[in-house]
mmCIF file with all atom_site columns, C-alpha atoms in Angstrom:
data_model
loop_
_atom_site.group_PDB
_atom_site.id
_atom_site.type_symbol
_atom_site.label_atom_id
_atom_site.label_alt_id
_atom_site.label_comp_id
_atom_site.label_asym_id
_atom_site.label_entity_id
_atom_site.label_seq_id
_atom_site.pdbx_PDB_ins_code
_atom_site.Cartn_x
_atom_site.Cartn_y
_atom_site.Cartn_z
_atom_site.occupancy
_atom_site.B_iso_or_equiv
_atom_site.pdbx_formal_charge
_atom_site.auth_seq_id
_atom_site.auth_comp_id
_atom_site.auth_asym_id
_atom_site.auth_atom_id
_atom_site.pdbx_PDB_model_num
ATOM 1   C CA . LEU H 1 1   ? -43.138 47.865  -59.900 1.00 89.00 ? 11  LEU H CA 1
ATOM 2   C CA . GLN H 1 2   ? -39.462 47.265  -60.638 1.00 92.00 ? 12  GLN H CA 1
ATOM 3   C CA . LYS H 1 3   ? -38.604 48.933  -57.355 1.00 93.00 ? 13  LYS H CA 1
ATOM 4   C CA . HIS H 1 4   ? -41.143 46.685  -55.590 1.00 92.00 ? 14  HIS H CA 1
ATOM 5   C CA . PHE H 1 5   ? -39.663 43.560  -57.204 1.00 90.00 ? 15  PHE H CA 1
ATOM 6   C CA . ALA H 1 6   ? -36.136 44.664  -56.370 1.00 92.00 ? 16  ALA H CA 1
ATOM 7   C CA . GLU H 1 7   ? -37.162 45.072  -52.729 1.00 92.00 ? 17  GLU H CA 1
ATOM 8   C CA . ARG H 1 8   ? -38.851 41.651  -52.776 1.00 90.00 ? 18  ARG H CA 1
ATOM 9   C CA . GLU H 1 9   ? -35.701 40.119  -54.289 1.00 92.00 ? 19  GLU H CA 1
ATOM 10  C CA . GLN H 1 10  ? -33.619 41.736  -51.579 1.00 92.00 ? 20  GLN H CA 1
ATOM 11  C CA . SER H 1 11  ? -36.087 40.546  -48.966 1.00 91.00 ? 21  SER H CA 1
ATOM 12  C CA . ARG H 1 12  ? -35.918 36.980  -50.394 1.00 93.00 ? 22  ARG H CA 1
ATOM 13  C CA . GLU H 1 13  ? -32.125 37.018  -50.388 1.00 94.00 ? 23  GLU H CA 1
ATOM 14  C CA . GLY H 1 14  ? -32.224 38.301  -46.795 1.00 91.00 ? 24  GLY H CA 1
ATOM 15  C CA . LEU H 1 15  ? -34.590 35.482  -45.820 1.00 94.00 ? 25  LEU H CA 1
ATOM 16  C CA . GLU H 1 16  ? -32.313 32.899  -47.501 1.00 95.00 ? 26  GLU H CA 1
ATOM 17  C CA . LYS H 1 17  ? -29.321 34.384  -45.703 1.00 95.00 ? 27  LYS H CA 1
ATOM 18  C CA . ALA H 1 18  ? -31.258 34.322  -42.389 1.00 93.00 ? 28  ALA H CA 1
ATOM 19  C CA . HIS H 1 19  ? -32.232 30.727  -43.159 1.00 95.00 ? 29  HIS H CA 1
ATOM 20  C CA . LEU H 1 20  ? -28.580 29.786  -43.761 1.00 96.00 ? 30  LEU H CA 1
ATOM 21  C CA . ASP H 1 21  ? -27.520 31.595  -40.604 1.00 95.00 ? 31  ASP H CA 1
ATOM 22  C CA . LEU H 1 22  ? -30.164 29.726  -38.661 1.00 95.00 ? 32  LEU H CA 1
ATOM 23  C CA . GLN H 1 23  ? -28.997 26.391  -40.083 1.00 96.00 ? 33  GLN H CA 1
ATOM 24  C CA . LYS H 1 24  ? -25.404 27.278  -39.168 1.00 96.00 ? 34  LYS H CA 1
ATOM 25  C CA . HIS H 1 25  ? -26.520 28.266  -35.662 1.00 96.00 ? 35  HIS H CA 1
ATOM 26  C CA . PHE H 1 26  ? -28.352 24.949  -35.142 1.00 95.00 ? 36  PHE H CA 1
ATOM 27  C CA . ALA H 1 27  ? -25.353 22.970  -36.494 1.00 94.00 ? 37  ALA H CA 1
ATOM 28  C CA . GLU H 1 28  ? -23.125 24.794  -34.004 1.00 95.00 ? 38  GLU H CA 1
ATOM 29  C CA . ARG H 1 29  ? -25.581 24.067  -31.191 1.00 94.00 ? 39  ARG H CA 1
ATOM 30  C CA . GLU H 1 30  ? -25.641 20.388  -32.161 1.00 94.00 ? 40  GLU H CA 1
ATOM 31  C CA . GLN H 1 31  ? -21.830 20.271  -32.088 1.00 94.00 ? 41  GLN H CA 1
ATOM 32  C CA . SER H 1 32  ? -21.841 22.027  -28.735 1.00 92.00 ? 42  SER H CA 1
ATOM 33  C CA . ARG H 1 33  ? -24.395 19.542  -27.365 1.00 94.00 ? 43  ARG H CA 1
ATOM 34  C CA . GLU H 1 34  ? -22.309 16.598  -28.580 1.00 95.00 ? 44  GLU H CA 1
ATOM 35  C CA . GLY H 1 35  ? -19.210 18.172  -27.003 1.00 92.00 ? 45  GLY H CA 1
ATOM 36  C CA . LEU H 1 36  ? -21.054 18.557  -23.694 1.00 93.00 ? 46  LEU H CA 1
ATOM 37  C CA . GLU H 1 37  ? -22.195 14.933  -23.847 1.00 95.00 ? 47  GLU H CA 1
ATOM 38  C CA . LYS H 1 38  ? -18.598 13.785  -24.537 1.00 95.00 ? 48  LYS H CA 1
ATOM 39  C CA . ALA H 1 39  ? -17.309 15.946  -21.701 1.00 92.00 ? 49  ALA H CA 1
ATOM 40  C CA . HIS H 1 40  ? -19.969 14.461  -19.415 1.00 94.00 ? 50  HIS H CA 1
ATOM 41  C CA . LEU H 1 41  ? -18.928 10.893  -20.372 1.00 95.00 ? 51  LEU H CA 1
ATOM 42  C CA . ASP H 1 42  ? -15.241 11.781  -19.852 1.00 94.00 ? 52  ASP H CA 1
ATOM 43  C CA . LEU H 1 43  ? -16.099 13.159  -16.409 1.00 94.00 ? 53  LEU H CA 1
ATOM 44  C CA . GLN H 1 44  ? -18.005 10.024  -15.515 1.00 95.00 ? 54  GLN H CA 1
ATOM 45  C CA . LYS H 1 45  ? -15.040 7.897   -16.634 1.00 95.00 ? 55  LYS H CA 1
ATOM 46  C CA . HIS H 1 46  ? -12.658 10.057  -14.593 1.00 94.00 ? 56  HIS H CA 1
ATOM 47  C CA . PHE H 1 47  ? -14.755 9.672   -11.431 1.00 94.00 ? 57  PHE H CA 1
ATOM 48  C CA . ALA H 1 48  ? -15.039 5.908   -11.983 1.00 93.00 ? 58  ALA H CA 1
ATOM 49  C CA . GLU H 1 49  ? -11.226 5.702   -12.233 1.00 93.00 ? 59  GLU H CA 1
ATOM 50  C CA . ARG H 1 50  ? -10.819 7.799   -9.078  1.00 92.00 ? 60  ARG H CA 1
ATOM 51  C CA . GLU H 1 51  ? -13.256 5.534   -7.225  1.00 93.00 ? 61  GLU H CA 1
ATOM 52  C CA . GLN H 1 52  ? -11.259 2.467   -8.272  1.00 92.00 ? 62  GLN H CA 1
ATOM 53  C CA . SER H 1 53  ? -8.044  4.151   -7.148  1.00 89.00 ? 63  SER H CA 1
ATOM 54  C CA . ARG H 1 54  ? -9.593  5.051   -3.769  1.00 91.00 ? 64  ARG H CA 1
ATOM 55  C CA . GLU H 1 55  ? -10.828 1.444   -3.314  1.00 92.00 ? 65  GLU H CA 1
ATOM 56  C CA . GLY H 1 56  ? -7.300  0.209   -4.143  1.00 87.00 ? 66  GLY H CA 1
ATOM 57  C CA . LEU H 1 57  ? -5.810  2.483   -1.500  1.00 89.00 ? 67  LEU H CA 1
ATOM 58  C CA . GLU H 1 58  ? -8.365  1.335   1.060   1.00 92.00 ? 68  GLU H CA 1
ATOM 59  C CA . LYS H 1 59  ? -7.522  -2.301  0.305   1.00 92.00 ? 69  LYS H CA 1
ATOM 60  C CA . ALA H 1 60  ? -3.776  -1.581  0.563   1.00 87.00 ? 70  ALA H CA 1
ATOM 61  C CA . HIS H 1 61  ? -4.416  0.129   3.920   1.00 90.00 ? 71  HIS H CA 1
ATOM 62  C CA . LEU H 1 62  ? -6.352  -2.867  5.238   1.00 92.00 ? 72  LEU H CA 1
ATOM 63  C CA . ASP H 1 63  ? -3.623  -5.238  3.980   1.00 90.00 ? 73  ASP H CA 1
ATOM 64  C CA . LEU H 1 64  ? -0.970  -3.189  5.780   1.00 89.00 ? 74  LEU H CA 1
ATOM 65  C CA . GLN H 1 65  ? -3.012  -3.129  8.990   1.00 92.00 ? 75  GLN H CA 1
ATOM 66  C CA . LYS H 1 66  ? -3.406  -6.907  8.781   1.00 93.00 ? 76  LYS H CA 1
ATOM 67  C CA . HIS H 1 67  ? 0.298   -7.353  8.199   1.00 90.00 ? 77  HIS H CA 1
ATOM 68  C CA . PHE H 1 68  ? 1.215   -5.156  11.178  1.00 90.00 ? 78  PHE H CA 1
ATOM 69  C CA . ALA H 1 69  ? -1.257  -7.017  13.380  1.00 90.00 ? 79  ALA H CA 1
ATOM 70  C CA . LYS H 1 70  ? 0.454   -10.304 12.438  1.00 91.00 ? 80  LYS H CA 1
ATOM 71  C CA . ARG H 1 71  ? 3.844   -8.762  13.137  1.00 88.00 ? 81  ARG H CA 1
ATOM 72  C CA . GLU H 1 72  ? 2.626   -7.583  16.564  1.00 90.00 ? 82  GLU H CA 1
ATOM 73  C CA . GLU H 1 73  ? 1.390   -11.080 17.347  1.00 89.00 ? 83  GLU H CA 1
ATOM 74  C CA . SER H 1 74  ? 4.745   -12.471 16.216  1.00 86.00 ? 84  SER H CA 1
ATOM 75  C CA . ARG H 1 75  ? 6.587   -9.979  18.458  1.00 87.00 ? 85  ARG H CA 1
ATOM 76  C CA . GLU H 1 76  ? 4.428   -10.871 21.446  1.00 90.00 ? 86  GLU H CA 1
ATOM 77  C CA . GLY H 1 77  ? 5.039   -14.558 20.705  1.00 84.00 ? 87  GLY H CA 1
ATOM 78  C CA . LEU H 1 78  ? 8.794   -13.942 20.622  1.00 85.00 ? 88  LEU H CA 1
ATOM 79  C CA . GLU H 1 79  ? 8.656   -12.075 23.968  1.00 89.00 ? 89  GLU H CA 1
ATOM 80  C CA . LYS H 1 80  ? 6.726   -14.997 25.523  1.00 89.00 ? 90  LYS H CA 1
ATOM 81  C CA . ALA H 1 81  ? 9.188   -17.466 24.028  1.00 84.00 ? 91  ALA H CA 1
ATOM 82  C CA . HIS H 1 82  ? 12.008  -15.367 25.479  1.00 86.00 ? 92  HIS H CA 1
ATOM 83  C CA . LEU H 1 83  ? 10.469  -15.523 28.967  1.00 88.00 ? 93  LEU H CA 1
ATOM 84  C CA . ASP H 1 84  ? 9.849   -19.242 28.574  1.00 87.00 ? 94  ASP H CA 1
ATOM 85  C CA . LEU H 1 85  ? 13.467  -19.725 27.537  1.00 84.00 ? 95  LEU H CA 1
ATOM 86  C CA . GLN H 1 86  ? 14.745  -17.786 30.535  1.00 85.00 ? 96  GLN H CA 1
ATOM 87  C CA . LYS H 1 87  ? 12.672  -20.021 32.826  1.00 86.00 ? 97  LYS H CA 1
ATOM 88  C CA . TYR H 1 88  ? 13.775  -23.092 30.945  1.00 79.00 ? 98  TYR H CA 1
ATOM 89  C CA . PHE H 1 89  ? 17.478  -22.179 31.149  1.00 78.00 ? 99  PHE H CA 1
ATOM 90  C CA . ALA H 1 90  ? 17.183  -21.337 34.834  1.00 76.00 ? 100 ALA H CA 1
ATOM 91  C CA . GLU H 1 91  ? 15.903  -24.864 35.458  1.00 76.00 ? 101 GLU H CA 1
ATOM 92  C CA . ARG H 1 92  ? 18.466  -26.522 33.175  1.00 67.00 ? 102 ARG H CA 1
ATOM 93  C CA . GLU H 1 93  ? 21.551  -24.635 34.496  1.00 69.00 ? 103 GLU H CA 1
ATOM 94  C CA . GLN H 1 94  ? 21.851  -27.009 37.488  1.00 65.00 ? 104 GLN H CA 1
ATOM 95  C CA . SER H 1 95  ? 23.468  -29.855 35.604  1.00 58.00 ? 105 SER H CA 1
ATOM 96  C CA . ARG H 1 96  ? 26.086  -30.307 32.914  1.00 60.00 ? 106 ARG H CA 1
ATOM 97  C CA . GLU H 1 97  ? 23.811  -32.498 30.779  1.00 68.00 ? 107 GLU H CA 1
ATOM 98  C CA . GLY H 1 98  ? 21.088  -29.918 31.128  1.00 57.00 ? 108 GLY H CA 1
ATOM 99  C CA . LEU H 1 99  ? 23.481  -27.251 29.874  1.00 59.00 ? 109 LEU H CA 1
ATOM 100 C CA . GLU H 1 100 ? 24.428  -29.264 26.807  1.00 73.00 ? 110 GLU H CA 1
ATOM 101 C CA . LYS H 1 101 ? 20.752  -29.876 26.039  1.00 73.00 ? 111 LYS H CA 1
ATOM 102 C CA . ALA H 1 102 ? 20.004  -26.172 26.561  1.00 65.00 ? 112 ALA H CA 1
ATOM 103 C CA . HIS H 1 103 ? 22.833  -25.298 24.162  1.00 72.00 ? 113 HIS H CA 1
ATOM 104 C CA . GLU H 1 104 ? 21.333  -27.569 21.473  1.00 80.00 ? 114 GLU H CA 1
ATOM 105 C CA . ASP H 1 105 ? 17.878  -26.081 22.058  1.00 77.00 ? 115 ASP H CA 1
ATOM 106 C CA . LEU H 1 106 ? 19.342  -22.576 21.826  1.00 75.00 ? 116 LEU H CA 1
ATOM 107 C CA . MET H 1 107 ? 20.921  -23.360 18.461  1.00 80.00 ? 117 MET H CA 1
ATOM 108 C CA . ARG H 1 108 ? 17.646  -24.788 17.171  1.00 82.00 ? 118 ARG H CA 1
ATOM 109 C CA . TRP H 1 109 ? 15.691  -21.767 18.402  1.00 76.00 ? 119 TRP H CA 1
ATOM 110 C CA . SER H 1 110 ? 18.280  -19.394 16.908  1.00 75.00 ? 120 SER H CA 1
ATOM 111 C CA . LEU H 1 111 ? 17.697  -21.036 13.519  1.00 81.00 ? 121 LEU H CA 1
ATOM 112 C CA . GLU H 1 112 ? 13.968  -20.661 14.015  1.00 76.00 ? 122 GLU H CA 1
ATOM 113 C CA . LEU H 1 113 ? 14.375  -16.951 14.838  1.00 75.00 ? 123 LEU H CA 1
ATOM 114 C CA . GLU H 1 114 ? 16.499  -16.531 11.665  1.00 77.00 ? 124 GLU H CA 1
ATOM 115 C CA . ARG H 1 115 ? 13.759  -18.223 9.653   1.00 78.00 ? 125 ARG H CA 1
ATOM 116 C CA . ILE H 1 116 ? 11.169  -15.839 11.105  1.00 74.00 ? 126 ILE H CA 1
ATOM 117 C CA . GLY H 1 117 ? 13.415  -12.908 10.262  1.00 71.00 ? 127 GLY H CA 1
ATOM 118 C CA . LYS H 1 118 ? 13.675  -14.117 6.641   1.00 76.00 ? 128 LYS H CA 1
ATOM 119 C CA . GLN H 1 119 ? 9.903   -14.396 6.410   1.00 75.00 ? 129 GLN H CA 1
ATOM 120 C CA . ASP H 1 120 ? 9.604   -10.816 7.654   1.00 70.00 ? 130 ASP H CA 1
ATOM 121 C CA . LYS H 1 121 ? 12.063  -9.688  4.976   1.00 74.00 ? 131 LYS H CA 1
ATOM 122 C CA . GLU H 1 122 ? 10.014  -11.493 2.297   1.00 76.00 ? 132 GLU H CA 1
ATOM 123 C CA . GLU H 1 123 ? 6.843   -9.809  3.523   1.00 73.00 ? 133 GLU H CA 1
ATOM 124 C CA . HIS H 1 124 ? 8.679   -6.486  3.492   1.00 70.00 ? 134 HIS H CA 1
ATOM 125 C CA . LEU H 1 125 ? 9.678   -7.037  -0.152  1.00 74.00 ? 135 LEU H CA 1
ATOM 126 C CA . LYS H 1 126 ? 6.083   -7.900  -1.036  1.00 74.00 ? 136 LYS H CA 1
ATOM 127 C CA . LEU H 1 127 ? 4.880   -4.671  0.624   1.00 72.00 ? 137 LEU H CA 1
ATOM 128 C CA . VAL H 1 128 ? 7.493   -2.643  -1.222  1.00 70.00 ? 138 VAL H CA 1
ATOM 129 C CA . GLN H 1 129 ? 6.339   -4.194  -4.532  1.00 76.00 ? 139 GLN H CA 1
ATOM 130 C CA . TYR H 1 130 ? 2.684   -3.521  -3.651  1.00 71.00 ? 140 TYR H CA 1
ATOM 131 C CA . ILE H 1 131 ? 3.432   0.096   -2.843  1.00 69.00 ? 141 ILE H CA 1
ATOM 132 C CA . GLY H 1 132 ? 5.343   0.369   -6.138  1.00 70.00 ? 142 GLY H CA 1
ATOM 133 C CA . ILE H 1 133 ? 2.288   -0.911  -8.037  1.00 72.00 ? 143 ILE H CA 1
ATOM 134 C CA . LEU H 1 134 ? 0.067   1.673   -6.358  1.00 68.00 ? 144 LEU H CA 1
ATOM 135 C CA . GLU H 1 135 ? 2.494   4.452   -7.224  1.00 65.00 ? 145 GLU H CA 1
ATOM 136 C CA . GLN H 1 136 ? 2.577   3.291   -10.862 1.00 69.00 ? 146 GLN H CA 1
ATOM 137 C CA . GLN H 1 137 ? -1.188  3.571   -11.063 1.00 66.00 ? 147 GLN H CA 1
ATOM 138 C CA . GLY H 1 138 ? -0.866  7.228   -10.274 1.00 59.00 ? 148 GLY H CA 1
ATOM 139 C CA . VAL H 1 139 ? -2.238  7.046   -6.758  1.00 53.00 ? 149 VAL H CA 1
ATOM 140 C CA . GLU H 1 140 ? -1.501  10.351  -5.089  1.00 53.00 ? 150 GLU H CA 1
ATOM 141 C CA . SER H 1 141 ? -1.368  9.277   -1.479  1.00 56.00 ? 151 SER H CA 1
ATOM 142 C CA . SER H 1 142 ? 2.344   9.258   -0.866  1.00 60.00 ? 152 SER H CA 1
ATOM 143 C CA . ASP H 1 143 ? 1.856   10.809  2.569   1.00 65.00 ? 153 ASP H CA 1
ATOM 144 C CA . ARG H 1 144 ? -0.265  7.880   3.774   1.00 63.00 ? 154 ARG H CA 1
ATOM 145 C CA . ILE H 1 145 ? 2.057   5.332   2.171   1.00 64.00 ? 155 ILE H CA 1
ATOM 146 C CA . GLN H 1 146 ? 5.036   7.069   3.756   1.00 72.00 ? 156 GLN H CA 1
ATOM 147 C CA . VAL H 1 147 ? 3.409   6.934   7.218   1.00 69.00 ? 157 VAL H CA 1
ATOM 148 C CA . LEU H 1 148 ? 2.628   3.218   6.765   1.00 72.00 ? 158 LEU H CA 1
ATOM 149 C CA . THR H 1 149 ? 6.123   2.564   5.464   1.00 74.00 ? 159 THR H CA 1
ATOM 150 C CA . GLN H 1 150 ? 7.633   4.301   8.501   1.00 80.00 ? 160 GLN H CA 1
ATOM 151 C CA . GLU H 1 151 ? 5.419   2.229   10.814  1.00 76.00 ? 161 GLU H CA 1
ATOM 152 C CA . ARG H 1 152 ? 6.541   -0.940  9.056   1.00 73.00 ? 162 ARG H CA 1
ATOM 153 C CA . ASP H 1 153 ? 10.214  0.017   9.305   1.00 79.00 ? 163 ASP H CA 1
ATOM 154 C CA . SER H 1 154 ? 9.854   0.876   12.973  1.00 79.00 ? 164 SER H CA 1
ATOM 155 C CA . LEU H 1 155 ? 8.259   -2.492  13.766  1.00 75.00 ? 165 LEU H CA 1
ATOM 156 C CA . ARG H 1 156 ? 10.989  -4.279  11.800  1.00 73.00 ? 166 ARG H CA 1
ATOM 157 C CA . ASP H 1 157 ? 13.708  -2.443  13.732  1.00 80.00 ? 167 ASP H CA 1
ATOM 158 C CA . SER H 1 158 ? 12.038  -3.254  17.048  1.00 77.00 ? 168 SER H CA 1
ATOM 159 C CA . LEU H 1 159 ? 11.817  -6.950  16.163  1.00 75.00 ? 169 LEU H CA 1
ATOM 160 C CA . GLU H 1 160 ? 15.485  -7.040  15.132  1.00 78.00 ? 170 GLU H CA 1
ATOM 161 C CA . ARG H 1 161 ? 16.562  -5.330  18.380  1.00 79.00 ? 171 ARG H CA 1
ATOM 162 C CA . ILE H 1 162 ? 14.521  -7.800  20.454  1.00 78.00 ? 172 ILE H CA 1
ATOM 163 C CA . GLN H 1 163 ? 16.049  -10.755 18.609  1.00 77.00 ? 173 GLN H CA 1
ATOM 164 C CA . SER H 1 164 ? 19.610  -9.417  18.827  1.00 78.00 ? 174 SER H CA 1
ATOM 165 C CA . LYS H 1 165 ? 19.472  -8.584  22.544  1.00 79.00 ? 175 LYS H CA 1
ATOM 166 C CA . TRP H 1 166 ? 17.968  -11.919 23.427  1.00 78.00 ? 176 TRP H CA 1
ATOM 167 C CA . LEU H 1 167 ? 20.508  -13.951 21.421  1.00 78.00 ? 177 LEU H CA 1
ATOM 168 C CA . TYR H 1 168 ? 23.429  -11.976 22.854  1.00 77.00 ? 178 TYR H CA 1
ATOM 169 C CA . ARG H 1 169 ? 22.242  -12.542 26.421  1.00 80.00 ? 179 ARG H CA 1
ATOM 170 C CA . GLN H 1 170 ? 21.878  -16.276 25.798  1.00 77.00 ? 180 GLN H CA 1
ATOM 171 C CA . TYR H 1 171 ? 25.356  -16.397 24.277  1.00 73.00 ? 181 TYR H CA 1
ATOM 172 C CA . GLN H 1 172 ? 26.880  -14.538 27.295  1.00 78.00 ? 182 GLN H CA 1
ATOM 173 C CA . ARG H 1 173 ? 25.096  -16.889 29.713  1.00 76.00 ? 183 ARG H CA 1
ATOM 174 C CA . LEU H 1 174 ? 26.450  -19.970 27.920  1.00 74.00 ? 184 LEU H CA 1
ATOM 175 C CA . ARG H 1 175 ? 29.971  -18.522 27.896  1.00 73.00 ? 185 ARG H CA 1
ATOM 176 C CA . ARG H 1 176 ? 29.833  -18.027 31.677  1.00 77.00 ? 186 ARG H CA 1
ATOM 177 C CA . ILE H 1 177 ? 28.499  -21.513 32.326  1.00 74.00 ? 187 ILE H CA 1
ATOM 178 C CA . LEU H 1 178 ? 30.381  -23.737 29.857  1.00 71.00 ? 188 LEU H CA 1
ATOM 179 C CA . PRO H 1 179 ? 34.043  -24.420 30.544  1.00 66.00 ? 189 PRO H CA 1
ATOM 180 C CA . GLY H 1 180 ? 36.624  -23.285 27.925  1.00 57.00 ? 190 GLY H CA 1
#
């Protein structure tokens, strides 16, 4: 009988130990489940942030395209103005008064071209600041930004060359025509 009760006592202790082990197992599973839920929420947050970043890049890309379209229109307008000026000066070269008036007009238009150049520089600075903001937000699209930056710089250089060549030609023409 003592042996029987000793075995029962051992069996009871074993059951209690199994019960404690089971409780420990379920506590660990609960912790694991909570960890998985937290990881899931973190992952959702990460993807939401990536989506915002992607939308920001798309907006920046559209803004840059819009800017370059405006610059192209401006360049085409300058080329048309250049042709108009050539025609205008050809008509005005026949008289001294016409030359003096053409000179005044040229000075006024030169100032206007300078003003346009300053506006382009201001837009360039705004774009540089905008790109800096995107880089600060951790956007990893430096290749795309670099391509767009190169396109912007190329257009700026082309515009400056057009302006410089045109102004120099007008200056040479006036030197040939005006006495002294």
